[in-house]
mmCIF file of C-alpha atoms in Angstrom:
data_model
loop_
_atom_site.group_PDB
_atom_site.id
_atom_site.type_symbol
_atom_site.label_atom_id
_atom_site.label_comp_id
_atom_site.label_asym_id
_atom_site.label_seq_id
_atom_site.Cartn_x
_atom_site.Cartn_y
_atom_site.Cartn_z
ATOM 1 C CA UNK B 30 -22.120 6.298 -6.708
ATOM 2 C CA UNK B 31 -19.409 8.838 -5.784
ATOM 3 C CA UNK B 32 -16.690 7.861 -3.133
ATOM 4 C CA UNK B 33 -17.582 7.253 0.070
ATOM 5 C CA UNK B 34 -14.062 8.748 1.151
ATOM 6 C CA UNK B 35 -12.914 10.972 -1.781
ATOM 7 C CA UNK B 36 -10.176 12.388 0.331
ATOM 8 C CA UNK B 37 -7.575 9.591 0.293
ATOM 9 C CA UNK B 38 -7.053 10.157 -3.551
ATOM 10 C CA UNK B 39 -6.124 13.155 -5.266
ATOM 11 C CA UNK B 40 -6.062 14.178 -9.154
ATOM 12 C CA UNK B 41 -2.685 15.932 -10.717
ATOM 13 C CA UNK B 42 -4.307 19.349 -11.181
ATOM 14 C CA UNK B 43 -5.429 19.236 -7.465
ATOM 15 C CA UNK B 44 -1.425 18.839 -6.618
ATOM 16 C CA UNK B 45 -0.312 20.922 -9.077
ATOM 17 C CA UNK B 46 -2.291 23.895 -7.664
ATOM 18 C CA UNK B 47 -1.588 23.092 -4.025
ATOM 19 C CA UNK B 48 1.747 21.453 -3.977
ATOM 20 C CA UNK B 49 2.916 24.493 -1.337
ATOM 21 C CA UNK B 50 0.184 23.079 0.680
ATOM 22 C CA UNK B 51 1.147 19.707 1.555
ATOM 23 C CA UNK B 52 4.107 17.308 1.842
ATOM 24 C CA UNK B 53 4.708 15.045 -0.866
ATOM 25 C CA UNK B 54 6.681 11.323 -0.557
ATOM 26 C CA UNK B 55 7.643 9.733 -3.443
ATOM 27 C CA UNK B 56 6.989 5.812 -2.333
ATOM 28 C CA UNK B 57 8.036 3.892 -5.327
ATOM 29 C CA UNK B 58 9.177 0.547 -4.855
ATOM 30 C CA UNK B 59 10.024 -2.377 -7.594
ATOM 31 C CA UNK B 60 10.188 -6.357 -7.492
ATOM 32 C CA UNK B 61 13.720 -7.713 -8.837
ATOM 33 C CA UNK B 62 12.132 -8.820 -11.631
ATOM 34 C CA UNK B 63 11.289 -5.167 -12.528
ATOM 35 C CA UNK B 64 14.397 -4.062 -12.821
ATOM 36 C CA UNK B 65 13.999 -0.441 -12.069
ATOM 37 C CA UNK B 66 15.578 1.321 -9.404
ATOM 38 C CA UNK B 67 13.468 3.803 -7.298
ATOM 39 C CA UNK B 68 15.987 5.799 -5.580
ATOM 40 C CA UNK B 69 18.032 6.425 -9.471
ATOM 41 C CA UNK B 70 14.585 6.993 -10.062
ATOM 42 C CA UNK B 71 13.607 9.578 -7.849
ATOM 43 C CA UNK B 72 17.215 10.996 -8.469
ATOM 44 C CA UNK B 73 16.248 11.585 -11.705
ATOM 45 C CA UNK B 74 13.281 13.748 -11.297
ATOM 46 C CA UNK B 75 10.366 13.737 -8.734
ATOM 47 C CA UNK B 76 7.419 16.063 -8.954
ATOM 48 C CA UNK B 77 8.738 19.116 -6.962
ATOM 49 C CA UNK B 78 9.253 19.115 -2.740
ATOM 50 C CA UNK B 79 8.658 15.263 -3.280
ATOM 51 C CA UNK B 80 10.411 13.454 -0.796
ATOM 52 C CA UNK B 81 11.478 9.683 -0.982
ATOM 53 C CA UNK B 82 10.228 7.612 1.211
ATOM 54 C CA UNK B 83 11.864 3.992 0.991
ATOM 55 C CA UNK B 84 9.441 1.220 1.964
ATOM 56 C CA UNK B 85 12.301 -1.181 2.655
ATOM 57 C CA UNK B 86 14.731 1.352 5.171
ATOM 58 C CA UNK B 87 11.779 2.256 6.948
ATOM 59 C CA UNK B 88 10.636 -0.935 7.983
ATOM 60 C CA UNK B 89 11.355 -3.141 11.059
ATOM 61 C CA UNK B 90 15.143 -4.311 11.237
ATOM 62 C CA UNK B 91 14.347 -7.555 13.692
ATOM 63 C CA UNK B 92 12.901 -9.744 10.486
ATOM 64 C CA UNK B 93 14.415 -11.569 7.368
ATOM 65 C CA UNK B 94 10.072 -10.873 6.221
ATOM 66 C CA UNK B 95 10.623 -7.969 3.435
ATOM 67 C CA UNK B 96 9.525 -4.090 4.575
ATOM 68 C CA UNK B 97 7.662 -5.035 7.249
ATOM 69 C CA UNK B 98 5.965 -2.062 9.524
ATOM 70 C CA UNK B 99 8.571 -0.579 11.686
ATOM 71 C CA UNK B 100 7.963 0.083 15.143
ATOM 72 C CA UNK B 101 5.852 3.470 16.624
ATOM 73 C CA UNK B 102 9.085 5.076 17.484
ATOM 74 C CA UNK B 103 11.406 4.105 14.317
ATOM 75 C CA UNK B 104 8.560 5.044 12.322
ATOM 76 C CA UNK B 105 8.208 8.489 14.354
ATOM 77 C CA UNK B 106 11.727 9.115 14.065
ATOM 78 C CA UNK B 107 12.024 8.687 9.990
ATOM 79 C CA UNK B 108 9.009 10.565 9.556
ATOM 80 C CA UNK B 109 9.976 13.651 11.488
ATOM 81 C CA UNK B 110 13.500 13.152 9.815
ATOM 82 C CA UNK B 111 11.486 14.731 6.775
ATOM 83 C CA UNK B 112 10.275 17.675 8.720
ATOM 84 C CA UNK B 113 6.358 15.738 8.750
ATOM 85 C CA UNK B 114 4.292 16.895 11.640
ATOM 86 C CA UNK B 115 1.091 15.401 12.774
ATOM 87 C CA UNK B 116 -0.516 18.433 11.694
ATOM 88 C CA UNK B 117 0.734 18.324 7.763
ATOM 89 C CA UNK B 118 -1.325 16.776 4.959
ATOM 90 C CA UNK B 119 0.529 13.979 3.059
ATOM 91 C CA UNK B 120 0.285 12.698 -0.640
ATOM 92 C CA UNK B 121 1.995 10.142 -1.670
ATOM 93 C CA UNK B 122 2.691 8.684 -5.590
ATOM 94 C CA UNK B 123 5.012 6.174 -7.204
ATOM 95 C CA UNK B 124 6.291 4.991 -10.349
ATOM 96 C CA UNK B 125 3.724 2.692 -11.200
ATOM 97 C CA UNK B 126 0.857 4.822 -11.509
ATOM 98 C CA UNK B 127 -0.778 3.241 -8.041
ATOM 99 C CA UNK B 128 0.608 0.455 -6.571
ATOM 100 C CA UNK B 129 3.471 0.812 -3.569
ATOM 101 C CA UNK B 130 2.029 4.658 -2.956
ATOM 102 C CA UNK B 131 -0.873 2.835 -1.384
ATOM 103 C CA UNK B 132 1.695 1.020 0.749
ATOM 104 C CA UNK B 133 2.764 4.061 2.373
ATOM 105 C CA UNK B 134 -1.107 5.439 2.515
ATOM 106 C CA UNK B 135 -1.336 2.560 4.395
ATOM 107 C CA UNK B 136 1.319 2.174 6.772
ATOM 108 C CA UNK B 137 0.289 6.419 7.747
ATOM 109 C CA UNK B 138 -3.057 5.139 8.333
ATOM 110 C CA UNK B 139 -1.513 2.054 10.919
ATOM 111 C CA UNK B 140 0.303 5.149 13.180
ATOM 112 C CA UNK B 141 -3.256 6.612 13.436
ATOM 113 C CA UNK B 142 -2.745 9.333 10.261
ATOM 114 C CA UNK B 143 -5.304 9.905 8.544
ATOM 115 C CA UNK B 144 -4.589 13.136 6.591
ATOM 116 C CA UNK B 145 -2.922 11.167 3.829
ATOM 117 C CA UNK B 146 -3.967 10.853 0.204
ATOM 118 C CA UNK B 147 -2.741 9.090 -2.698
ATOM 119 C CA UNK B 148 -2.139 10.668 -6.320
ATOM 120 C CA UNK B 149 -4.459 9.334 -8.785
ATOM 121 C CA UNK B 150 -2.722 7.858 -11.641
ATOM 122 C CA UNK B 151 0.482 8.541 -10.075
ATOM 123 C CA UNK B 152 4.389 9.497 -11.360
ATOM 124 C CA UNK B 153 3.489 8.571 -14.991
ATOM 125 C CA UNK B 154 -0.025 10.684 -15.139
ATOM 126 C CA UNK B 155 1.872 13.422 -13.838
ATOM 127 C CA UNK B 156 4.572 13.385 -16.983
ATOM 128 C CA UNK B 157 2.280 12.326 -19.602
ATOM 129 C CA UNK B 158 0.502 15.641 -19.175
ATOM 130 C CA UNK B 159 3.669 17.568 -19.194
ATOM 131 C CA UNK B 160 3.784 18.847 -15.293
ATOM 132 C CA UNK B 161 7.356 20.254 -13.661
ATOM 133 C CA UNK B 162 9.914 17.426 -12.066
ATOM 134 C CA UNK B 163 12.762 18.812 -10.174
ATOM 135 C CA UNK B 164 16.224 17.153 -9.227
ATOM 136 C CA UNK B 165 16.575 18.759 -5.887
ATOM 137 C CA UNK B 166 16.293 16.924 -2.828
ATOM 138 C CA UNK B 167 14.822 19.032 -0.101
ATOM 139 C CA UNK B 168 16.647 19.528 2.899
ATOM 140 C CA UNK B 169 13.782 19.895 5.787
ATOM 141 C CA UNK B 170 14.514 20.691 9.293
ATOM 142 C CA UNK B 171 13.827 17.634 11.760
ATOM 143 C CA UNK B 172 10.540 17.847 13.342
ATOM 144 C CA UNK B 173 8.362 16.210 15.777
ATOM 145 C CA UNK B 174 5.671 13.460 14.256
ATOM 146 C CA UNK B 175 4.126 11.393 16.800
ATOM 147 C CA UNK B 176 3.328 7.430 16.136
ATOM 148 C CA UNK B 177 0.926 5.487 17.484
ATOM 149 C CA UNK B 178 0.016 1.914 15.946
ATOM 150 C CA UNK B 179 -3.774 1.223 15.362
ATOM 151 C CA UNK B 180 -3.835 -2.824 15.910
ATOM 152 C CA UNK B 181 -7.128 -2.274 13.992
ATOM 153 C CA UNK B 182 -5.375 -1.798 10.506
ATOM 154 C CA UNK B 183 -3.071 -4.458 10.930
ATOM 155 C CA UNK B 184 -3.188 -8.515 10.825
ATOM 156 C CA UNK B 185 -0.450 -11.239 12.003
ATOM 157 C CA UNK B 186 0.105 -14.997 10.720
ATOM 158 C CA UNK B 187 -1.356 -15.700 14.162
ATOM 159 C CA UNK B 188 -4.439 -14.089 13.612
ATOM 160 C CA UNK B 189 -4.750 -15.616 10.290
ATOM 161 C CA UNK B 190 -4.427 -19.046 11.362
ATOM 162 C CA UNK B 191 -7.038 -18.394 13.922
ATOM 163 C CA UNK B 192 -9.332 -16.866 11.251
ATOM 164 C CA UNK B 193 -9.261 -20.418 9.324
ATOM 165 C CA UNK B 194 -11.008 -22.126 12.273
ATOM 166 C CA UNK B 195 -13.311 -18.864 13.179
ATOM 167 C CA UNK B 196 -14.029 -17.430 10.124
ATOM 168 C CA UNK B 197 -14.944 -14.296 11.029
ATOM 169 C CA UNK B 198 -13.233 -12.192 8.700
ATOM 170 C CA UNK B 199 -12.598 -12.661 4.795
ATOM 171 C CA UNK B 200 -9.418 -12.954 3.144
ATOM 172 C CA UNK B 201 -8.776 -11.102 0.186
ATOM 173 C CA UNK B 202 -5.601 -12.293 -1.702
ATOM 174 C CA UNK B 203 -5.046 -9.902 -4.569
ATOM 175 C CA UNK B 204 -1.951 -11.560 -5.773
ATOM 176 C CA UNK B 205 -2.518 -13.357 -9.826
ATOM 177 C CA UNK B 206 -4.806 -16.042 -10.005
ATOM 178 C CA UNK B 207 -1.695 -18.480 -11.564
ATOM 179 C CA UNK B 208 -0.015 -17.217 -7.895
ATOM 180 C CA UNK B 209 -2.978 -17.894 -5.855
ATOM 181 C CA UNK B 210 -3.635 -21.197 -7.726
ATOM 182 C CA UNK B 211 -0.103 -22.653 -7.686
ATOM 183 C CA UNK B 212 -0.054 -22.571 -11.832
ATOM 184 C CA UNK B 213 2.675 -20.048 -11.989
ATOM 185 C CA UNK B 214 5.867 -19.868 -9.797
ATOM 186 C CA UNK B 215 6.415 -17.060 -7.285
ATOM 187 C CA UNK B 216 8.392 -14.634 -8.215
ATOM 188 C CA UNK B 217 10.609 -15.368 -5.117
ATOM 189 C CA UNK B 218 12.539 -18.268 -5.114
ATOM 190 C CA UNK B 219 11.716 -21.416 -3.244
ATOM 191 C CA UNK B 220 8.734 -19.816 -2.280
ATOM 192 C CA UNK B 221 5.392 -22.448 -2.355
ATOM 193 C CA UNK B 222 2.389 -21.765 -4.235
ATOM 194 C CA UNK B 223 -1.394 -21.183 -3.349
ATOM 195 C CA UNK B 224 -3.574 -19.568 -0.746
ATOM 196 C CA UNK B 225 -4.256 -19.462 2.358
ATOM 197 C CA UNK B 226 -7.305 -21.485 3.223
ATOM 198 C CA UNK B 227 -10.947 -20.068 2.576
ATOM 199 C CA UNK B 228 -9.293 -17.314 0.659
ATOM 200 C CA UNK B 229 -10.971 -15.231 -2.051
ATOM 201 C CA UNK B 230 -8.696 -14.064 -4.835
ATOM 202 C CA UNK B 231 -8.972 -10.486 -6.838
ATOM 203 C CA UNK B 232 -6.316 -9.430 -8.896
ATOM 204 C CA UNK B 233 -5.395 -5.726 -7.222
ATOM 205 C CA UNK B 234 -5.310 -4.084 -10.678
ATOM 206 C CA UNK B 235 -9.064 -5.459 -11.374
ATOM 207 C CA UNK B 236 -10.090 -2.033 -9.465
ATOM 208 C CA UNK B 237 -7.892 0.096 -11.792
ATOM 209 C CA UNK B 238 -7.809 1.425 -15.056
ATOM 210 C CA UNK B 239 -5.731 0.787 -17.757
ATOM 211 C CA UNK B 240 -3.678 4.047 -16.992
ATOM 212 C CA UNK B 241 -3.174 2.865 -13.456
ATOM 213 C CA UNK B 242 -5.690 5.190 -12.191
ATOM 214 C CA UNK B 243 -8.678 3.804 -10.136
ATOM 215 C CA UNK B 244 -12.064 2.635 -11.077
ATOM 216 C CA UNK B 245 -15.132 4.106 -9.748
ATOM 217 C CA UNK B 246 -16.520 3.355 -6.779
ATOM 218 C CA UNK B 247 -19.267 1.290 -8.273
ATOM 219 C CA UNK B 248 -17.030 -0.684 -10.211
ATOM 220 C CA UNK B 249 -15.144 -1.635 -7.538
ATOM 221 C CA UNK B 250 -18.053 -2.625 -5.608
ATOM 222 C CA UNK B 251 -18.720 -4.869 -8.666
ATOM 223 C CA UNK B 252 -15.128 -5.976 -8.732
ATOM 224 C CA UNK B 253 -15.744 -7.384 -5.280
ATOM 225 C CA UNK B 254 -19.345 -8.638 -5.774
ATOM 226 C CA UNK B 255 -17.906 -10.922 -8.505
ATOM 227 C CA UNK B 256 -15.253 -12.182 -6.328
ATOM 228 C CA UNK B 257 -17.276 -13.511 -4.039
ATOM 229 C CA UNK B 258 -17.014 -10.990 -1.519
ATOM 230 C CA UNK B 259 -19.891 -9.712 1.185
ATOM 231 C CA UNK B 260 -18.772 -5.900 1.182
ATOM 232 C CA UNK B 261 -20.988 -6.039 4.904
ATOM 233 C CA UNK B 262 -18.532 -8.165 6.458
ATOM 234 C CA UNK B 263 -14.713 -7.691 7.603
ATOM 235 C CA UNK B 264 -12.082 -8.019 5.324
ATOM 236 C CA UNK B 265 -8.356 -8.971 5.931
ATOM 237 C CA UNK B 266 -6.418 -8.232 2.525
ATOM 238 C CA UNK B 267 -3.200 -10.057 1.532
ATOM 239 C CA UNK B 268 -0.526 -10.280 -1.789
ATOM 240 C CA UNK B 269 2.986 -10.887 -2.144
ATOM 241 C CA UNK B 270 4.574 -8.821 1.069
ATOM 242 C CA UNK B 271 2.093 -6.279 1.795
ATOM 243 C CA UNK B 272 2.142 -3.818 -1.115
ATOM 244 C CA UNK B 273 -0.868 -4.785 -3.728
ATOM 245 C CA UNK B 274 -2.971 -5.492 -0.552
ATOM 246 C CA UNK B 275 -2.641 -1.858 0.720
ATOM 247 C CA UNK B 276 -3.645 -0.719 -3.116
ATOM 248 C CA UNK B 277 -6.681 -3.045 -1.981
ATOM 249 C CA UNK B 278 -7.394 -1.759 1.190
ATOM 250 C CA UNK B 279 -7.266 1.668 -0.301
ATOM 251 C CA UNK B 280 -10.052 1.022 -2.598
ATOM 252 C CA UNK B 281 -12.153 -0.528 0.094
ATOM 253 C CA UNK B 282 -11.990 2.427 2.203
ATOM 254 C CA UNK B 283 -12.581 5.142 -1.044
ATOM 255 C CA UNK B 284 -16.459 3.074 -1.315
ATOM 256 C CA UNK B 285 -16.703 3.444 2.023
ATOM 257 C CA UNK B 286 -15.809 -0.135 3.341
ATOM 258 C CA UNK B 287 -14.753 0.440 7.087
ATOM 259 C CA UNK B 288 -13.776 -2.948 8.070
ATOM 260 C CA UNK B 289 -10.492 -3.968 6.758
ATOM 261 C CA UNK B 290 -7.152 -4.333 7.404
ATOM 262 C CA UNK B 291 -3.448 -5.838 5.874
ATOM 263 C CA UNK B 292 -1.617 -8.688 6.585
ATOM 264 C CA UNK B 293 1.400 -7.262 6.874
ATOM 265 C CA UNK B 294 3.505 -10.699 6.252
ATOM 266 C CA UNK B 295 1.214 -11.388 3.684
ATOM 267 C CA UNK B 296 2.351 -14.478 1.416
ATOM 268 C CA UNK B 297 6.240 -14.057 1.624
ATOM 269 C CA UNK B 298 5.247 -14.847 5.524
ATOM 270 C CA UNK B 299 2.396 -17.726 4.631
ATOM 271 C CA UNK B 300 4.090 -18.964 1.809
ATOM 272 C CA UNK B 301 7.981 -19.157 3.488
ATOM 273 C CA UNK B 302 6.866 -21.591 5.955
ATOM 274 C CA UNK B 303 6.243 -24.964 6.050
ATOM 275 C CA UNK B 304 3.908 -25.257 9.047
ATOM 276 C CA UNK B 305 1.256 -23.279 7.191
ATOM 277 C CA UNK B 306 -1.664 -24.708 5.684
ATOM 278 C CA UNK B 307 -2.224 -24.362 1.852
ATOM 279 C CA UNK B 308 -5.024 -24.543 -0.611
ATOM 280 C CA UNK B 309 -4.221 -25.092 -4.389
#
């Protein structure tokens, strides 16, 4: 079956030919352990007009919890910074190939903006068949974008804890199964290992490709089937601190899966306490 939403991802020849059209954002974004710096990155050559959009400055300030969303107004105020309006179309690609892009996707989507894609197979796609980069950083005039938080999109340790005595909505953790199983260590320190209770576990890059691009829409379905999840019910999605779980949430809403959202803290919240219950 074809997407149910084929808008939220775009291929590189679609950008290539209408990169005048819309407003790009670089939103790469690395673990520690990655080593790899996205700002030298972007630095170094972004696909051209590409802005950067840093996951962890444009976050909310009041919280040790890593890039968590910002509020409507800081979130307004960064985004018209780089000359966005409500009216522009947005596409958004990392370094990965798809992974903090959907992050970004995401968080547009959780101020109510929906004109926002993703680039299919992302940065590397984009080089491996030989397209322009550029070392320019573009220097937009400020202009208006207006915020406005859809509670819908997003879910809070409180309403997770709830959800273990209610069980009204599923919980997709798409960290490793050695992470979600306490067999390997987090990769941040001191952090505990396992789930949250009742949890369901899919790796996030089970619904991609081995180039990073995404699977098709009846292969994710499958994806999901096999992880024991019922694609008619809600779905709260969950990783390390929010990013994998937004590549997630994007591929439930390409097969047309309308009831989902993120935990925002996701386990870097669940996992850094020690009043939270855990399953092993």
């Amino acid at each position: 079956m074809p997407y149910a939403n084929p808008d939220a991802l775009v291929e590189t020849d679609w950008l290539a030919d209408n990169l005048d059209a819309v407003k790009v954002l670089d939103g790469s974004w690395y673990l520690p352990a990655q080593k790899r710096d996205p700002v030298a990155e972007y630095h170094a050559g972004h696909i051209p007009g590409a802005q950067f959009f840093h996951i962890d400055e444009i976050a909310d300030p009041n919280t040790d919890l890593p890039h968590m969303l910002p509020s409507t107004e800081d979130f307004g105020k960064a985004i018209g910074a780089m000359g966005i309006t409500n009216s522009d179309r947005i596409v958004v690609y990392d370094g990965i190939g798809l992974q903090s892009a959907a992050r970004v996707w995401w968080e547009f989507r959780a101020f109510r903006h929906y004109d926002v894609a993703v680039l299919n197979g992302g940065l590397p796609k984009w080089k491996a068949e030989g397209r322009p980069l550029e070392t320019t950083v573009p220097q937009p005039e400020r202009a208006t974008f207006g915020a406005k938080l859809d509670s819908g999109a997003v879910r809070t340790i409180d309403q997770l804890l709830a959800n273990i005595e209610e069980g009204t909505e599923q919980v997709l953790d798409v960290r490793p199964a050695g992470r979600f199983n306490a067999t390997e260590p987090e990769p941040r320190p001191g952090m505990r290992g396992g789930h949250i209770p009742g949890a369901k576990n899919l790796v996030y890059t089970g619904i991609l490709n081995e180039d990073r691009t995404l699977k098709s829409a009846d292969e994710i379905a499958a994806a999901l089937e096999a992880a024991g999840i019922d694609k008619s019910g809600p779905i709260v999605t969950s990783c390390g601190s929010g990013i994998t779980a937004s590549a997630m949430a994007l591929g439930l809403h390409l097969i047309g899966h309308d009831q989902w959202a993120v935990y925002d803290g996701s386990w870097t919240e669940w996992g850094g306490r020690t009043d939270t219950p855990i399953e092993t």
